[in-house]
CSV table of C-alpha atoms and ligand atoms in Angstrom, one decimal:
chain,number,residue,atom,x,y,z
Z,179,MET,CA,-10.8,13.6,-11.8
Z,180,LYS,CA,-9.5,11.8,-8.8
Z,181,THR,CA,-6.2,9.8,-9.0
Z,182,ILE,CA,-6.9,6.1,-8.4
Z,183,TYR,CA,-4.3,4.3,-6.4
Z,184,ILE,CA,-3.8,0.6,-7.1
Z,185,ILE,CA,-1.3,-1.1,-4.9
Z,186,ALA,CA,0.1,-4.7,-5.3
Z,187,ASN,CA,1.2,-6.2,-2.0
Z,188,TRP,CA,3.1,-9.4,-2.9
Z,189,LYS,CA,3.8,-10.2,0.8
Z,190,SER,CA,6.4,-12.9,1.3
Z,191,ASN,CA,5.8,-14.4,-2.2
Z,192,LYS,CA,7.7,-14.9,-5.5
Z,193,THR,CA,11.2,-16.0,-6.3
Z,194,LYS,CA,13.6,-14.1,-8.6
Z,195,GLY,CA,12.4,-16.1,-11.6
Z,196,GLU,CA,8.7,-15.5,-10.8
Z,197,VAL,CA,9.3,-11.8,-10.5
Z,198,ASP,CA,10.8,-11.8,-14.0
Z,199,GLN,CA,7.9,-13.8,-15.3
Z,200,TRP,CA,5.3,-11.5,-13.7
Z,201,LEU,CA,6.8,-8.3,-15.2
Z,202,THR,CA,7.3,-9.9,-18.6
Z,203,GLU,CA,3.7,-11.1,-18.7
Z,204,ILE,CA,2.2,-7.8,-17.5
Z,205,ALA,CA,4.2,-5.9,-20.1
Z,206,LYS,CA,2.6,-8.0,-22.8
Z,207,SER,CA,-0.9,-7.4,-21.4
Z,208,LYS,CA,-2.8,-4.7,-23.3
Z,209,GLY,CA,-4.6,-1.7,-21.9
Z,210,GLN,CA,-1.7,0.7,-21.4
Z,211,LYS,CA,-4.0,3.7,-22.0
Z,212,GLU,CA,-6.4,2.6,-19.2
Z,213,LYS,CA,-3.6,3.3,-16.8
Z,214,ILE,CA,-4.0,7.0,-17.2
Z,215,GLY,CA,-5.1,8.7,-14.0
Z,216,LYS,CA,-4.0,5.6,-12.0
Z,217,GLU,CA,-1.1,5.4,-9.7
Z,218,ILE,CA,0.1,1.8,-9.7
Z,219,ILE,CA,2.5,0.8,-6.9
Z,220,VAL,CA,4.1,-2.6,-6.8
Z,221,CYS,CA,5.4,-3.8,-3.5
Z,222,PRO,CA,7.7,-6.9,-3.8
Z,223,SER,CA,10.0,-8.2,-1.1
Z,224,PHE,CA,13.1,-6.1,-0.3
Z,225,LEU,CA,15.2,-8.7,-2.2
Z,226,HIS,CA,13.5,-8.0,-5.5
Z,227,LEU,CA,13.3,-4.2,-5.4
Z,228,SER,CA,16.4,-3.7,-7.6
Z,229,GLN,CA,15.4,-6.4,-10.0
Z,230,CYS,CA,11.9,-4.8,-10.3
Z,231,LYS,CA,13.3,-1.3,-10.8
Z,232,GLN,CA,15.5,-2.5,-13.7
Z,233,LEU,CA,12.7,-4.4,-15.4
Z,234,ILE,CA,10.1,-1.7,-14.9
Z,235,SER,CA,12.5,0.8,-16.6
Z,236,GLU,CA,13.5,-1.7,-19.4
Z,237,GLN,CA,9.9,-2.4,-20.2
Z,238,ASN,CA,8.8,1.2,-19.7
Z,239,LEU,CA,6.0,0.2,-17.4
Z,240,PRO,CA,4.0,2.9,-15.5
Z,241,PHE,CA,4.7,1.4,-12.1
Z,242,LYS,CA,6.1,2.9,-9.0
Z,243,LEU,CA,7.8,0.7,-6.3
Z,244,GLY,CA,6.9,0.4,-2.6
Z,245,ALA,CA,8.4,-1.6,0.2
Z,246,GLN,CA,6.4,-3.7,2.6
Z,247,ASN,CA,8.1,-2.5,5.8
Z,248,ILE,CA,10.6,0.0,7.2
Z,249,SER,CA,12.7,0.0,10.3
Z,250,PRO,CA,11.3,2.1,13.2
Z,251,PHE,CA,14.9,3.4,13.7
Z,252,SER,CA,17.3,5.4,11.6
Z,253,ALA,CA,20.7,3.8,10.6
Z,254,GLY,CA,22.6,2.0,13.4
Z,255,ALA,CA,23.0,-1.2,15.3
Z,256,TYR,CA,19.6,-2.8,14.4
Z,257,THR,CA,20.5,-6.2,12.9
Z,258,GLY,CA,18.2,-7.3,10.1
Z,259,GLU,CA,16.4,-4.0,9.7
Z,260,ILE,CA,16.2,-1.8,6.5
Z,261,ASN,CA,16.0,1.9,7.3
Z,262,GLY,CA,14.3,4.8,5.5
Z,263,GLU,CA,17.5,6.3,4.3
Z,264,GLN,CA,18.4,3.0,2.6
Z,265,LEU,CA,14.9,2.6,1.2
Z,266,LYS,CA,14.6,6.0,-0.4
Z,267,ASP,CA,17.1,5.0,-3.1
Z,268,HIS,CA,14.7,2.3,-4.2
Z,269,VAL,CA,11.1,3.1,-3.5
Z,270,SER,CA,8.7,6.0,-3.3
Z,271,HIS,CA,6.1,4.3,-1.0
Z,272,VAL,CA,6.2,2.0,2.0
Z,273,ILE,CA,3.4,-0.2,3.5
Z,274,ILE,CA,3.3,0.3,7.3
Z,275,GLY,CA,1.3,-1.5,10.0
Z,276,HIS,CA,-0.2,-4.2,7.8
Z,277,SER,CA,-2.4,-6.4,10.1
Z,278,GLU,CA,-0.1,-9.4,9.4
Z,279,ARG,CA,2.8,-7.4,10.9
Z,280,ARG,CA,0.6,-6.3,13.8
Z,281,ASN,CA,-0.5,-9.9,14.5
Z,282,HIS,CA,2.6,-12.0,13.7
Z,283,PHE,CA,5.4,-9.6,14.6
Z,284,GLY,CA,3.8,-7.7,17.5
Z,285,GLU,CA,3.7,-4.3,15.9
Z,286,SER,CA,2.0,-1.9,18.3
Z,287,ASN,CA,0.4,1.4,17.4
Z,288,GLU,CA,3.6,3.0,18.9
Z,289,ILE,CA,5.9,1.0,16.5
Z,290,VAL,CA,3.6,1.8,13.6
Z,291,PHE,CA,3.9,5.5,14.4
Z,292,LYS,CA,7.7,5.3,14.7
Z,293,LYS,CA,7.8,3.8,11.2
Z,294,VAL,CA,5.5,6.5,9.9
Z,295,ILE,CA,8.0,9.1,11.3
Z,296,GLN,CA,10.9,7.3,9.5
Z,297,ALA,CA,9.0,7.2,6.3
Z,298,ILE,CA,8.0,10.8,6.3
Z,299,THR,CA,11.3,12.2,7.3
Z,300,ASN,CA,12.9,10.2,4.4
Z,301,ASN,CA,10.4,11.6,1.9
Z,302,LEU,CA,8.7,8.2,1.5
Z,303,THR,CA,4.9,8.1,1.2
Z,304,PRO,CA,3.5,5.9,4.0
Z,305,ILE,CA,0.6,3.5,3.2
Z,306,VAL,CA,-0.7,2.9,6.7
Z,307,CYS,CA,-2.9,-0.1,7.1
Z,308,VAL,CA,-5.7,0.0,9.7
Z,309,SER,CA,-8.3,-2.6,10.4
Z,310,ASN,CA,-10.5,-0.5,12.7
Z,311,ILE,CA,-11.3,3.0,13.6
Z,312,ASP,CA,-9.5,2.9,16.9
Z,313,GLN,CA,-6.2,2.5,15.0
Z,314,VAL,CA,-7.1,5.7,13.0
Z,315,HIS,CA,-7.8,7.6,16.2
Z,316,ASP,CA,-4.5,6.5,17.7
Z,317,LEU,CA,-2.6,7.5,14.6
Z,318,THR,CA,-4.3,10.9,14.3
Z,319,GLU,CA,-3.6,11.7,18.0
Z,320,ARG,CA,0.1,10.7,17.7
Z,321,ILE,CA,0.5,12.8,14.5
Z,322,GLU,CA,-1.2,15.8,16.2
Z,323,ASN,CA,0.9,15.6,19.3
Z,324,TYR,CA,4.3,15.1,17.6
Z,325,GLU,CA,6.9,17.8,17.5
Z,326,PRO,CA,8.3,18.9,15.1
Z,327,LYS,CA,5.1,18.8,13.0
Z,328,LEU,CA,5.0,16.0,10.4
Z,329,THR,CA,4.0,16.7,6.8
Z,330,THR,CA,1.2,14.3,6.2
Z,331,ALA,CA,-0.3,15.8,3.1
Z,332,ASN,CA,0.1,12.6,1.0
Z,333,LEU,CA,-0.6,10.0,3.6
Z,334,LEU,CA,-2.3,6.9,2.2
Z,335,ILE,CA,-4.5,5.0,4.7
Z,336,ALA,CA,-5.6,1.5,3.7
Z,337,TYR,CA,-8.7,0.3,5.5
Z,338,GLU,CA,-8.4,-3.5,5.6
Z,339,PRO,CA,-11.0,-5.3,7.8
Z,340,LEU,CA,-9.5,-8.5,9.2
Z,341,PHE,CA,-12.3,-10.8,8.1
Z,342,ALA,CA,-11.7,-9.7,4.5
Z,343,ILE,CA,-7.9,-10.3,4.2
Z,344,GLY,CA,-7.2,-13.4,2.1
Z,345,SER,CA,-10.7,-14.8,2.8
Z,346,GLY,CA,-12.5,-14.2,-0.5
Z,347,GLN,CA,-15.1,-12.3,1.5
Z,348,ALA,CA,-14.6,-8.6,0.7
Z,349,ASP,CA,-16.4,-5.9,2.9
Z,350,SER,CA,-19.4,-4.3,1.3
Z,351,PRO,CA,-18.4,-1.2,-0.8
Z,352,GLU,CA,-21.0,0.9,1.2
Z,353,ASN,CA,-19.4,-0.1,4.6
Z,354,ALA,CA,-15.9,0.5,3.2
Z,355,ASN,CA,-17.1,3.9,2.0
Z,356,ASN,CA,-18.5,4.8,5.4
Z,357,LEU,CA,-15.2,3.9,7.0
Z,358,ALA,CA,-13.3,5.9,4.4
Z,359,GLN,CA,-15.6,8.9,5.1
Z,360,THR,CA,-14.9,8.7,8.8
Z,361,ILE,CA,-11.1,8.4,8.2
Z,362,LYS,CA,-11.2,11.5,6.0
Z,363,LYS,CA,-13.1,13.5,8.6
Z,364,GLU,CA,-10.2,12.8,11.0
Z,365,MET,CA,-7.5,13.2,8.4
Z,366,PRO,CA,-8.8,15.5,5.7
Z,367,SER,CA,-5.7,15.5,3.6
Z,368,SER,CA,-5.4,11.7,3.4
Z,369,PHE,CA,-6.2,9.4,0.6
Z,370,VAL,CA,-8.2,6.3,1.6
Z,371,LEU,CA,-7.8,2.9,0.0
Z,372,TYR,CA,-9.8,-0.3,0.6
Z,373,GLY,CA,-8.0,-3.7,1.0
Z,374,GLY,CA,-9.3,-7.2,1.5
Z,375,SER,CA,-10.2,-9.8,-1.2
Z,376,VAL,CA,-10.2,-7.2,-4.0
Z,377,THR,CA,-10.4,-8.9,-7.4
Z,378,SER,CA,-11.0,-7.8,-11.0
Z,379,GLN,CA,-14.7,-8.6,-10.4
Z,380,ASN,CA,-15.3,-6.3,-7.4
Z,381,VAL,CA,-12.7,-3.6,-7.8
Z,382,LYS,CA,-15.0,-1.1,-9.6
Z,383,THR,CA,-17.6,-1.4,-6.9
Z,384,PHE,CA,-15.0,0.0,-4.4
Z,385,ILE,CA,-13.5,2.6,-6.8
Z,386,ASP,CA,-17.0,4.0,-7.5
Z,387,GLN,CA,-17.5,5.0,-3.9
Z,388,PRO,CA,-17.0,8.7,-3.4
Z,389,TYR,CA,-14.6,8.5,-0.4
Z,390,ILE,CA,-12.5,5.6,-1.7
Z,391,ASP,CA,-9.3,6.6,-3.6
Z,392,GLY,CA,-8.0,3.2,-4.5
Z,393,VAL,CA,-7.3,-0.4,-3.5
Z,394,LEU,CA,-4.6,-2.5,-1.8
Z,395,VAL,CA,-4.5,-5.9,-3.5
Z,396,GLY,CA,-2.9,-9.0,-2.0
Z,397,GLY,CA,-3.6,-12.4,-3.4
Z,398,ALA,CA,-5.0,-11.2,-6.7
Z,399,SER,CA,-1.9,-9.1,-7.4
Z,400,LEU,CA,0.2,-12.2,-7.7
Z,401,LYS,CA,-1.2,-13.2,-11.0
Z,402,PRO,CA,-0.2,-10.8,-13.7
Z,403,LEU,CA,-3.3,-11.2,-15.9
Z,404,GLU,CA,-5.6,-10.7,-13.0
Z,405,PHE,CA,-3.7,-7.7,-11.7
Z,406,SER,CA,-3.7,-6.2,-15.2
Z,407,GLN,CA,-7.5,-6.7,-15.3
Z,408,ILE,CA,-7.9,-5.1,-11.9
Z,409,VAL,CA,-6.0,-2.0,-13.3
Z,410,GLN,CA,-8.2,-1.9,-16.3
Z,411,ASN,CA,-11.5,-2.4,-14.4
Z,412,ALA,CA,-10.6,0.1,-11.7
O,617,PGA,P1,-5.9,-9.9,-0.1
O,617,PGA,O1,-4.9,-9.1,0.9
O,617,PGA,O2,-6.2,-9.1,-1.3
O,617,PGA,O3,-5.2,-11.2,-0.4
O,617,PGA,O4,-7.2,-10.1,0.7
O,617,PGA,C1,-4.9,-7.8,1.0
O,617,PGA,C2,-3.8,-7.3,2.0
O,617,PGA,O5,-3.6,-8.1,2.9
O,617,PGA,O6,-3.2,-6.3,1.8
């Protein structure tokens, strides 16, 4: 049975109080046993990682934590950045190259790859977001040419077409599956997720596809009951 990855990307949302509320409500929602075989990773803002870690442990929730970004550099004079060595005390995963970072913060393929290196060398699992196949080719080429060789066995690649992000218009499961198949041809050891307007209503149609290993959920992950339903339906 394949492991299903369900990732909540909260983006730049939620205050301290709202984080408390989300975790309290999700702990009350039923369906703990439906979480078996599912790897659920919650990605709050950096500010709320410690708070989430404490509440997840207090409530005994089966969630891992991920960050939404990582510095392309190791420790040093990089004002405002949070590096991999710092992150590894708090999270197991990190989202890299989300299209919002590529578009609003000028992240190039080169910067994305530098972040992938920082994540892997700090034993963090990268969740690399791509919105087209060219970004996959670029990443594969950079990984292949890099010395010393990077361990990419657990790489998660999230295919997120731009039109589908936050629009309510998800890609078709068949198309997402085709993309996932192409990605796996290039990176046979990767796990491929679909992201873009995933809801409790459509999650199963993606999970049922043979080449899709999970989903990256933005807007619908902000509501605890909806997210809980996504986990149950996946
Ligand atoms: P969405 O966002 O689920 O709100 O479309 C997905 C994402 O941007 O990761």
